[in-house]
GROMACS .gro file of C-alpha atoms in nm:
model
  454
    1MET     CA    1   0.000   0.000   0.000
    2ASP     CA    2   0.297   0.237   0.026
    3TYR     CA    3   0.271   0.375  -0.328
    4GLU     CA    4  -0.100   0.446  -0.279
    5VAL     CA    5  -0.036   0.634   0.041
    6VAL     CA    6   0.233   0.844  -0.130
    7ILE     CA    7  -0.006   0.935  -0.415
    8LEU     CA    8  -0.288   1.022  -0.178
    9GLY     CA    9  -0.058   1.225   0.039
   10SER     CA   10   0.069   1.419  -0.264
   11LEU     CA   11  -0.285   1.493  -0.380
   12THR     CA   12  -0.379   1.605  -0.032
   13LEU     CA   13  -0.083   1.842  -0.023
   14ILE     CA   14  -0.172   1.990  -0.365
   15TYR     CA   15  -0.532   2.056  -0.266
   16LEU     CA   16  -0.426   2.205   0.067
   17LEU     CA   17  -0.180   2.441  -0.102
   18ALA     CA   18  -0.445   2.544  -0.354
   19LEU     CA   19  -0.685   2.615  -0.071
   20LEU     CA   20  -0.432   2.824   0.118
   21TYR     CA   21  -0.347   3.018  -0.197
   22TRP     CA   22  -0.705   3.112  -0.283
   23VAL     CA   23  -0.824   3.201   0.065
   24PHE     CA   24  -0.516   3.335   0.232
   25LEU     CA   25  -0.185   3.364   0.048
   26LYS     CA   26  -0.336   3.540  -0.256
   27ASP     CA   27  -0.433   3.843  -0.048
   28LEU     CA   28  -0.127   3.819   0.177
   29ILE     CA   29   0.113   3.836  -0.116
   30SER     CA   30  -0.072   4.131  -0.274
   31GLY     CA   31   0.003   4.352   0.024
   32LEU     CA   32   0.181   4.258   0.343
   33SER     CA   33   0.079   4.466   0.646
   34LEU     CA   34  -0.026   4.419   1.003
   35SER     CA   35  -0.380   4.382   0.881
   36SER     CA   36  -0.274   4.070   0.693
   37PHE     CA   37  -0.328   3.869   1.008
   38GLY     CA   38  -0.693   3.941   0.958
   39GLN     CA   39  -0.688   3.703   0.663
   40PHE     CA   40  -0.790   3.424   0.896
   41LYS     CA   41  -1.118   3.605   0.939
   42LYS     CA   42  -1.146   3.636   0.559
   43PHE     CA   43  -1.086   3.262   0.532
   44TYR     CA   44  -1.393   3.190   0.743
   45THR     CA   45  -1.599   3.452   0.560
   46ARG     CA   46  -1.511   3.317   0.215
   47VAL     CA   47  -1.578   2.958   0.303
   48SER     CA   48  -1.910   3.042   0.466
   49SER     CA   49  -2.017   3.262   0.169
   50PHE     CA   50  -2.096   2.954  -0.040
   51GLY     CA   51  -2.458   2.977  -0.159
   52GLU     CA   52  -2.497   3.351  -0.083
   53LEU     CA   53  -2.524   3.457  -0.447
   54SER     CA   54  -2.829   3.685  -0.430
   55SER     CA   55  -2.852   3.837  -0.779
   56VAL     CA   56  -2.635   3.956  -1.063
   57GLY     CA   57  -2.735   4.308  -0.967
   58ASN     CA   58  -2.538   4.280  -0.642
   59GLY     CA   59  -2.228   4.343  -0.843
   60LYS     CA   60  -1.912   4.176  -0.955
   61ASN     CA   61  -1.765   4.143  -0.607
   62SER     CA   62  -2.048   3.922  -0.479
   63VAL     CA   63  -2.002   3.684  -0.772
   64LEU     CA   64  -1.630   3.659  -0.703
   65ARG     CA   65  -1.690   3.604  -0.334
   66SER     CA   66  -1.924   3.318  -0.410
   67ALA     CA   67  -1.679   3.172  -0.660
   68ASN     CA   68  -1.407   3.182  -0.396
   69GLY     CA   69  -1.645   3.018  -0.152
   70VAL     CA   70  -1.731   2.740  -0.395
   71LEU     CA   71  -1.363   2.678  -0.466
   72ALA     CA   72  -1.265   2.683  -0.100
   73THR     CA   73  -1.548   2.455   0.004
   74GLY     CA   74  -1.470   2.219  -0.284
   75CYS     CA   75  -1.106   2.204  -0.183
   76LEU     CA   76  -1.200   2.133   0.177
   77PHE     CA   77  -1.442   1.859   0.069
   78ILE     CA   78  -1.186   1.689  -0.154
   79PHE     CA   79  -0.922   1.723   0.116
   80PHE     CA   80  -1.136   1.537   0.370
   81VAL     CA   81  -1.239   1.272   0.115
   82VAL     CA   82  -0.875   1.207   0.027
   83LEU     CA   83  -0.778   1.205   0.395
   84ALA     CA   84  -1.052   0.952   0.472
   85GLY     CA   85  -0.937   0.736   0.180
   86ALA     CA   86  -0.580   0.738   0.303
   87TYR     CA   87  -0.694   0.644   0.652
   88TRP     CA   88  -0.906   0.357   0.517
   89LEU     CA   89  -0.617   0.216   0.314
   90LEU     CA   90  -0.376   0.237   0.603
   91SER     CA   91  -0.615   0.094   0.860
   92SER     CA   92  -0.720  -0.195   0.635
   93ASP     CA   93  -0.358  -0.283   0.571
   94LEU     CA   94  -0.280  -0.286   0.941
   95GLN     CA   95  -0.576  -0.499   1.048
   96PRO     CA   96  -0.448  -0.848   1.132
   97ASN     CA   97  -0.776  -1.016   1.036
   98SER     CA   98  -0.810  -0.851   0.696
   99ARG     CA   99  -0.769  -1.051   0.376
  100ASP     CA  100  -0.678  -0.899   0.042
  101GLN     CA  101  -0.909  -0.993  -0.243
  102GLY     CA  102  -0.631  -1.069  -0.488
  103PHE     CA  103  -0.349  -1.316  -0.454
  104SER     CA  104  -0.083  -1.470  -0.670
  105ILE     CA  105   0.141  -1.764  -0.588
  106PRO     CA  106   0.436  -1.935  -0.756
  107GLY     CA  107   0.370  -2.223  -0.992
  108PRO     CA  108   0.547  -2.561  -1.017
  109ASN     CA  109   0.930  -2.561  -1.011
  110ASP     CA  110   0.915  -2.185  -0.944
  111ALA     CA  111   1.065  -2.050  -0.622
  112ILE     CA  112   0.979  -1.686  -0.698
  113GLY     CA  113   0.652  -1.552  -0.832
  114GLN     CA  114   0.447  -1.235  -0.829
  115CYS     CA  115   0.392  -1.310  -0.463
  116ASN     CA  116   0.595  -1.564  -0.269
  117VAL     CA  117   0.350  -1.705  -0.016
  118PHE     CA  118   0.635  -1.850   0.186
  119ASP     CA  119   0.786  -1.507   0.257
  120GLY     CA  120   0.583  -1.340   0.529
  121LYS     CA  121   0.503  -1.329   0.898
  122TRP     CA  122   0.259  -1.470   1.152
  123VAL     CA  123  -0.024  -1.236   1.252
  124PRO     CA  124  -0.283  -1.278   1.528
  125ASP     CA  125  -0.623  -1.396   1.405
  126ASP     CA  126  -0.916  -1.488   1.628
  127GLY     CA  127  -1.066  -1.685   1.338
  128TYR     CA  128  -0.833  -1.971   1.426
  129PRO     CA  129  -0.819  -2.263   1.494
  130LEU     CA  130  -1.014  -2.405   1.201
  131TYR     CA  131  -1.135  -2.717   1.383
  132ASN     CA  132  -1.168  -2.880   1.724
  133VAL     CA  133  -0.910  -3.156   1.734
  134SER     CA  134  -1.106  -3.344   2.001
  135ASP     CA  135  -1.380  -3.394   1.739
  136CYS     CA  136  -1.132  -3.551   1.496
  137PRO     CA  137  -1.060  -3.920   1.567
  138PHE     CA  138  -0.770  -3.927   1.319
  139ALA     CA  139  -0.544  -3.690   1.513
  140GLU     CA  140  -0.296  -3.866   1.740
  141THR     CA  141  -0.351  -3.806   2.109
  142GLY     CA  142   0.017  -3.715   2.130
  143PHE     CA  143  -0.042  -3.403   1.916
  144ASN     CA  144  -0.354  -3.282   2.104
  145CYS     CA  145  -0.163  -3.049   2.335
  146LEU     CA  146  -0.470  -2.894   2.503
  147ALA     CA  147  -0.608  -3.235   2.594
  148ASN     CA  148  -0.264  -3.330   2.728
  149GLY     CA  149  -0.256  -3.043   2.977
  150ARG     CA  150  -0.142  -2.731   2.794
  151ARG     CA  151  -0.327  -2.437   2.952
  152ASP     CA  152  -0.245  -2.144   2.725
  153ASP     CA  153  -0.420  -2.147   2.386
  154GLY     CA  154  -0.259  -1.840   2.230
  155TYR     CA  155  -0.052  -2.060   1.998
  156LEU     CA  156  -0.376  -2.149   1.816
  157LYS     CA  157  -0.455  -1.789   1.720
  158TRP     CA  158  -0.197  -1.717   1.452
  159ARG     CA  159  -0.225  -1.696   1.072
  160TRP     CA  160   0.055  -1.684   0.815
  161LYS     CA  161   0.046  -1.354   0.619
  162PRO     CA  162   0.262  -1.332   0.303
  163LYS     CA  163   0.425  -0.992   0.250
  164ASN     CA  164   0.273  -0.891  -0.084
  165CYS     CA  165  -0.054  -1.083  -0.098
  166ASP     CA  166  -0.280  -1.299   0.112
  167LEU     CA  167  -0.423  -1.646   0.100
  168PRO     CA  168  -0.795  -1.696   0.038
  169ARG     CA  169  -0.988  -1.804   0.343
  170PHE     CA  170  -1.020  -2.176   0.392
  171ASP     CA  171  -1.337  -2.295   0.216
  172VAL     CA  172  -1.401  -2.651   0.328
  173GLN     CA  173  -1.708  -2.702   0.109
  174ALA     CA  174  -1.522  -2.593  -0.205
  175LEU     CA  175  -1.241  -2.833  -0.120
  176LEU     CA  176  -1.472  -3.127  -0.048
  177LYS     CA  177  -1.638  -3.066  -0.383
  178TYR     CA  178  -1.300  -3.045  -0.561
  179LEU     CA  179  -1.177  -3.373  -0.409
  180ARG     CA  180  -1.485  -3.572  -0.503
  181GLY     CA  181  -1.378  -3.894  -0.675
  182LYS     CA  182  -1.006  -3.825  -0.620
  183ARG     CA  183  -0.717  -3.987  -0.438
  184VAL     CA  184  -0.479  -3.787  -0.216
  185VAL     CA  185  -0.152  -3.952  -0.109
  186PHE     CA  186   0.100  -3.831   0.151
  187VAL     CA  187   0.445  -3.996   0.155
  188GLY     CA  188   0.714  -3.923   0.413
  189ASP     CA  189   0.804  -3.924   0.781
  190SER     CA  190   0.615  -3.840   1.102
  191LEU     CA  191   0.585  -3.472   1.009
  192THR     CA  192   0.405  -3.575   0.692
  193ARG     CA  193   0.181  -3.793   0.908
  194THR     CA  194   0.102  -3.482   1.113
  195GLN     CA  195   0.015  -3.293   0.794
  196TRP     CA  196  -0.201  -3.587   0.683
  197GLU     CA  197  -0.389  -3.580   1.015
  198SER     CA  198  -0.434  -3.202   0.990
  199PHE     CA  199  -0.563  -3.240   0.632
  200ILE     CA  200  -0.828  -3.490   0.742
  201CYS     CA  201  -0.936  -3.288   1.046
  202MET     CA  202  -0.975  -2.972   0.838
  203LEU     CA  203  -1.192  -3.158   0.587
  204MET     CA  204  -1.401  -3.326   0.857
  205SER     CA  205  -1.505  -2.983   0.986
  206GLY     CA  206  -1.728  -2.960   0.678
  207VAL     CA  207  -1.876  -3.311   0.692
  208GLU     CA  208  -2.218  -3.335   0.857
  209ASP     CA  209  -2.227  -3.709   0.926
  210LYS     CA  210  -1.878  -3.805   1.041
  211ARG     CA  211  -1.969  -4.173   1.054
  212PHE     CA  212  -1.900  -4.182   0.681
  213VAL     CA  213  -1.535  -4.088   0.736
  214TYR     CA  214  -1.335  -4.395   0.837
  215GLU     CA  215  -1.000  -4.573   0.812
  216VAL     CA  216  -1.047  -4.835   0.543
  217ASN     CA  217  -0.857  -5.111   0.726
  218GLN     CA  218  -0.977  -5.008   1.074
  219ASN     CA  219  -0.620  -4.929   1.172
  220LYS     CA  220  -0.546  -4.708   1.469
  221ILE     CA  221  -0.319  -4.411   1.405
  222SER     CA  222   0.029  -4.485   1.540
  223LYS     CA  223   0.390  -4.390   1.482
  224GLN     CA  224   0.498  -4.727   1.349
  225ILE     CA  225   0.220  -4.811   1.106
  226ARG     CA  226   0.330  -4.828   0.743
  227PHE     CA  227   0.005  -4.741   0.564
  228LEU     CA  228  -0.315  -4.555   0.657
  229ASN     CA  229  -0.613  -4.484   0.434
  230VAL     CA  230  -0.907  -4.264   0.538
  231ARG     CA  231  -1.210  -4.263   0.312
  232PHE     CA  232  -1.467  -3.983   0.286
  233ASP     CA  233  -1.751  -4.203   0.172
  234SER     CA  234  -2.007  -3.927   0.107
  235TYR     CA  235  -1.765  -3.759  -0.134
  236ASN     CA  236  -1.600  -4.073  -0.274
  237PHE     CA  237  -1.235  -3.982  -0.212
  238THR     CA  238  -0.950  -4.112   0.003
  239VAL     CA  239  -0.661  -3.948   0.190
  240GLU     CA  240  -0.373  -4.191   0.234
  241PHE     CA  241  -0.043  -4.191   0.421
  242TYR     CA  242   0.263  -4.402   0.340
  243ARG     CA  243   0.549  -4.403   0.589
  244SER     CA  244   0.873  -4.369   0.393
  245VAL     CA  245   1.125  -4.163   0.585
  246PHE     CA  246   1.398  -4.181   0.316
  247LEU     CA  247   1.182  -4.225   0.001
  248SER     CA  248   1.453  -4.471  -0.104
  249TRP     CA  249   1.448  -4.846  -0.052
  250LEU     CA  250   1.570  -4.955   0.293
  251THR     CA  251   1.715  -5.309   0.277
  252PRO     CA  252   1.932  -5.548   0.481
  253PRO     CA  253   2.305  -5.511   0.406
  254PRO     CA  254   2.474  -5.713   0.129
  255LYS     CA  255   2.685  -6.017   0.215
  256ARG     CA  256   3.031  -5.953   0.356
  257ALA     CA  257   2.930  -5.606   0.479
  258PRO     CA  258   3.102  -5.487   0.800
  259LYS     CA  259   2.924  -5.584   1.121
  260ARG     CA  260   2.836  -5.223   1.198
  261VAL     CA  261   2.614  -5.213   0.887
  262LYS     CA  262   2.262  -5.322   0.987
  263TRP     CA  263   2.068  -5.156   0.704
  264THR     CA  264   2.145  -4.986   0.375
  265ILE     CA  265   1.958  -4.712   0.192
  266ARG     CA  266   1.951  -4.797  -0.179
  267LEU     CA  267   2.005  -4.447  -0.314
  268ASP     CA  268   1.942  -4.559  -0.672
  269LYS     CA  269   1.608  -4.726  -0.597
  270MET     CA  270   1.275  -4.590  -0.477
  271ASP     CA  271   1.088  -4.726  -0.177
  272ASN     CA  272   0.935  -5.060  -0.276
  273ALA     CA  273   0.584  -4.917  -0.217
  274ASN     CA  274   0.629  -4.661  -0.497
  275GLU     CA  275   0.386  -4.834  -0.735
  276GLU     CA  276   0.109  -4.759  -0.484
  277TRP     CA  277   0.164  -4.387  -0.525
  278VAL     CA  278   0.134  -4.361  -0.902
  279ASP     CA  279  -0.243  -4.354  -0.957
  280SER     CA  280  -0.311  -4.052  -0.735
  281ASP     CA  281  -0.452  -3.709  -0.808
  282VAL     CA  282  -0.261  -3.520  -0.539
  283LEU     CA  283   0.078  -3.652  -0.424
  284ILE     CA  284   0.268  -3.484  -0.137
  285PHE     CA  285   0.622  -3.586  -0.039
  286ASN     CA  286   0.869  -3.496   0.231
  287THR     CA  287   1.200  -3.625   0.364
  288GLY     CA  288   1.497  -3.486   0.551
  289HIS     CA  289   1.440  -3.537   0.922
  290TRP     CA  290   1.603  -3.880   0.923
  291TRP     CA  291   1.901  -3.769   0.715
  292THR     CA  292   2.125  -3.707   1.016
  293LYS     CA  293   2.433  -3.891   1.142
  294THR     CA  294   2.251  -3.979   1.464
  295LYS     CA  295   1.957  -4.148   1.295
  296LEU     CA  296   2.175  -4.305   1.027
  297PHE     CA  297   2.518  -4.420   1.136
  298GLU     CA  298   2.442  -4.464   1.507
  299THR     CA  299   2.166  -4.708   1.412
  300GLY     CA  300   2.387  -4.895   1.166
  301THR     CA  301   2.227  -4.745   0.854
  302TYR     CA  302   2.459  -4.671   0.560
  303PHE     CA  303   2.430  -4.600   0.188
  304GLN     CA  304   2.440  -4.828  -0.112
  305VAL     CA  305   2.441  -4.767  -0.489
  306GLY     CA  306   2.401  -5.074  -0.705
  307GLY     CA  307   2.599  -5.352  -0.538
  308SER     CA  308   2.847  -5.112  -0.372
  309LEU     CA  309   2.840  -4.990  -0.016
  310LYS     CA  310   2.920  -4.620   0.022
  311LEU     CA  311   3.043  -4.614   0.381
  312GLY     CA  312   3.226  -4.283   0.352
  313MET     CA  313   2.963  -4.092   0.153
  314PRO     CA  314   2.861  -3.761   0.317
  315VAL     CA  315   2.496  -3.734   0.418
  316SER     CA  316   2.433  -3.430   0.196
  317LYS     CA  317   2.565  -3.611  -0.109
  318ALA     CA  318   2.356  -3.919  -0.029
  319LEU     CA  319   2.043  -3.706   0.010
  320THR     CA  320   2.109  -3.541  -0.326
  321LYS     CA  321   2.148  -3.881  -0.492
  322ALA     CA  322   1.826  -4.010  -0.333
  323LEU     CA  323   1.631  -3.703  -0.445
  324GLN     CA  324   1.769  -3.732  -0.798
  325THR     CA  325   1.640  -4.090  -0.804
  326TRP     CA  326   1.303  -3.961  -0.682
  327ALA     CA  327   1.303  -3.690  -0.952
  328THR     CA  328   1.369  -3.947  -1.225
  329TRP     CA  329   1.087  -4.160  -1.088
  330VAL     CA  330   0.843  -3.865  -1.099
  331GLU     CA  331   0.946  -3.776  -1.454
  332SER     CA  332   0.902  -4.132  -1.578
  333LYS     CA  333   0.610  -4.263  -1.372
  334ILE     CA  334   0.377  -3.973  -1.294
  335ASN     CA  335   0.122  -3.840  -1.540
  336PRO     CA  336   0.136  -3.460  -1.498
  337ASN     CA  337  -0.204  -3.423  -1.664
  338ARG     CA  338  -0.360  -3.611  -1.374
  339THR     CA  339  -0.134  -3.587  -1.070
  340HIS     CA  340  -0.031  -3.264  -0.898
  341VAL     CA  341   0.299  -3.334  -0.719
  342PHE     CA  342   0.415  -3.137  -0.412
  343PHE     CA  343   0.730  -3.161  -0.204
  344ARG     CA  344   0.739  -3.004   0.142
  345THR     CA  345   1.076  -2.877   0.262
  346PHE     CA  346   1.256  -2.936   0.591
  347GLU     CA  347   1.107  -2.821   0.923
  348SER     CA  348   1.362  -2.675   1.161
  349SER     CA  349   1.319  -2.777   1.524
  350HIS     CA  350   1.361  -2.553   1.828
  351TRP     CA  351   1.585  -2.764   2.047
  352SER     CA  352   1.830  -2.562   2.256
  353GLY     CA  353   2.121  -2.614   2.490
  354ARG     CA  354   2.479  -2.715   2.422
  355ASN     CA  355   2.380  -3.070   2.320
  356ARG     CA  356   2.048  -2.959   2.170
  357ASN     CA  357   1.858  -3.168   2.420
  358MET     CA  358   1.656  -2.892   2.589
  359CYS     CA  359   1.303  -2.812   2.477
  360LYS     CA  360   1.164  -2.478   2.589
  361VAL     CA  361   0.827  -2.393   2.435
  362SER     CA  362   0.756  -2.019   2.431
  363ARG     CA  363   0.417  -1.852   2.465
  364ARG     CA  364   0.440  -1.648   2.146
  365PRO     CA  365   0.612  -1.683   1.808
  366MET     CA  366   0.973  -1.566   1.796
  367LEU     CA  367   1.040  -1.218   1.659
  368THR     CA  368   1.345  -1.341   1.465
  369THR     CA  369   1.425  -1.676   1.310
  370LYS     CA  370   1.779  -1.696   1.452
  371GLY     CA  371   1.893  -1.862   1.133
  372ARG     CA  372   1.632  -2.138   1.140
  373ASP     CA  373   1.470  -2.007   0.821
  374LYS     CA  374   1.764  -2.157   0.629
  375SER     CA  375   1.831  -2.528   0.591
  376PRO     CA  376   2.091  -2.717   0.384
  377ILE     CA  377   1.836  -2.997   0.344
  378SER     CA  378   1.577  -2.754   0.205
  379ASP     CA  379   1.841  -2.612  -0.028
  380VAL     CA  380   1.904  -2.959  -0.173
  381ILE     CA  381   1.530  -3.020  -0.216
  382LEU     CA  382   1.473  -2.688  -0.393
  383ARG     CA  383   1.775  -2.740  -0.621
  384VAL     CA  384   1.657  -3.081  -0.734
  385ILE     CA  385   1.300  -2.961  -0.794
  386LYS     CA  386   1.420  -2.664  -0.997
  387SER     CA  387   1.623  -2.893  -1.225
  388MET     CA  388   1.328  -3.120  -1.303
  389SER     CA  389   1.140  -3.129  -1.633
  390ALA     CA  390   0.821  -3.254  -1.465
  391PRO     CA  391   0.604  -2.997  -1.283
  392VAL     CA  392   0.654  -3.019  -0.906
  393THR     CA  393   0.540  -2.757  -0.656
  394ALA     CA  394   0.775  -2.690  -0.363
  395LEU     CA  395   0.599  -2.620  -0.035
  396HIS     CA  396   0.889  -2.422   0.110
  397VAL     CA  397   0.762  -2.408   0.467
  398THR     CA  398   1.104  -2.385   0.636
  399PRO     CA  399   1.083  -2.007   0.699
  400MET     CA  400   0.729  -2.035   0.838
  401GLY     CA  401   0.816  -2.285   1.107
  402ALA     CA  402   1.131  -2.100   1.209
  403TYR     CA  403   0.927  -1.845   1.409
  404ARG     CA  404   0.698  -2.092   1.584
  405SER     CA  405   0.884  -2.193   1.898
  406ASP     CA  406   0.545  -2.164   2.071
  407ALA     CA  407   0.367  -2.430   1.867
  408HIS     CA  408   0.569  -2.745   1.944
  409VAL     CA  409   0.436  -3.041   2.140
  410GLY     CA  410   0.690  -2.989   2.420
  411THR     CA  411   0.584  -3.193   2.723
  412TRP     CA  412   0.214  -3.190   2.625
  413SER     CA  413   0.216  -3.527   2.455
  414ASP     CA  414   0.097  -3.874   2.550
  415ASN     CA  415   0.448  -3.925   2.693
  416PRO     CA  416   0.531  -3.605   2.885
  417SER     CA  417   0.859  -3.745   3.016
  418VAL     CA  418   1.003  -3.712   2.664
  419PRO     CA  419   0.996  -3.347   2.551
  420ASP     CA  420   0.935  -3.277   2.183
  421CYS     CA  421   1.059  -2.964   2.007
  422SER     CA  422   1.033  -3.121   1.660
  423HIS     CA  423   0.666  -3.207   1.612
  424TRP     CA  424   0.374  -2.962   1.619
  425CYS     CA  425   0.056  -2.942   1.823
  426LEU     CA  426  -0.272  -2.989   1.640
  427PRO     CA  427  -0.440  -2.761   1.551
  428GLY     CA  428  -0.133  -2.562   1.461
  429VAL     CA  429   0.141  -2.502   1.208
  430PRO     CA  430   0.057  -2.800   0.978
  431ASP     CA  431  -0.287  -2.647   0.918
  432MET     CA  432  -0.116  -2.354   0.747
  433TRP     CA  433   0.081  -2.591   0.524
  434ASN     CA  434  -0.251  -2.735   0.416
  435GLU     CA  435  -0.412  -2.395   0.363
  436ILE     CA  436  -0.134  -2.319   0.115
  437LEU     CA  437  -0.178  -2.664  -0.041
  438PHE     CA  438  -0.553  -2.602  -0.078
  439THR     CA  439  -0.484  -2.268  -0.243
  440TYR     CA  440  -0.271  -2.437  -0.506
  441LEU     CA  441  -0.535  -2.703  -0.568
  442LEU     CA  442  -0.836  -2.476  -0.590
  443HIS     CA  443  -0.664  -2.202  -0.792
  444LYS     CA  444  -0.425  -2.402  -1.010
  445ASP     CA  445  -0.577  -2.259  -1.331
  446GLN     CA  446  -0.491  -1.906  -1.219
  447ILE     CA  447  -0.135  -2.015  -1.135
  448SER     CA  448  -0.100  -2.181  -1.475
  449GLN     CA  449  -0.204  -1.858  -1.648
  450GLN     CA  450   0.056  -1.662  -1.453
  451ARG     CA  451   0.334  -1.897  -1.563
  452THR     CA  452   0.219  -1.874  -1.927
  453ALA     CA  453   0.233  -1.495  -1.912
  454LYS     CA  454   0.597  -1.487  -1.797
   0.00000   0.00000   0.00000
């Protein structure tokens, strides 16, 4: 709004100067004297003379006085109209609950667009949360922080506001209608499972009879389960989750491998469940949180390409190789005319302390990211996506989560003795990931037009 305010301010100044000239400065310049201070009286007289035109016979001076009055009154009227307009623009821009009518977001393989929805800030909004997690049977009890004893609920009242645009408000009925007859598949680690749970809970807020939303295999949501499939029977679509923390195939080690090698990640092969993901309409991936030395080497997990062990391969190089294998799979297996592919970037945690084993959950979002808005893992993901020929949309949520030290599970889980500064409470941050995802789905035609126009 800055350019509009500048224009309005300039117009206001011009009209004010014109007003001063006609009712004050004009006479003051024509003859400076002590009586010039009486011009303030003339100002009032001229403004109030509007409408006092009695007859042409009253002489030339009365006509001029009325003309001055009309001009002065007109200038004053325009001045106040412009001032009111400037105030309205400024106040609407500062309101945390306001939503701009227009928006524009990057398309597939495009990190920068007319408006980058991932560059913004969290603003307070009493319209949140979007659902009651206690009414959603598909949210893990470990993520329901309020039910697990958290007393403050301020962390639920924040909305992500991009700098140069805004996201449309969540329209659950429009989304349910869009998903009719479709198949949505999430693939990744526990943070993807959290997003999957959030996705279902947000959709269930618009379903009248929740008995017709069920897990197909009657499985209970848990951390270890490999596959979950929730069906919205009234709308004939499913929302599925596949646990695949590396996206690559995890296998026992080859013969003659060193004893420390318990498992190998086949960097040149996709997870052996990959055929299950192909016939989907919306396909969301993530990986990264298990690509650490602690979760790899300390558990006896190493890398393999073909028949060769890669014991000395750096983690970053292995991740790049695995993502390149994934990219080739997408380009060869996925039909871009049917399936919209997304990849969510890395989520920085808020562990603290010298050994990063302390978890302090704040009451409000952080004012600065303290470097958590950057991630080498996210950089690798974005690089690979940008190099692809197939259309893939990056959900670059790393900067968003960097501020939210207040929204982690902490000790409000089903196991309070183990603090958690990695996962998020529900409702919470994952809902915003899904709001952005919904925006892409419901407005993909508009995004496609923007890319064509570039």
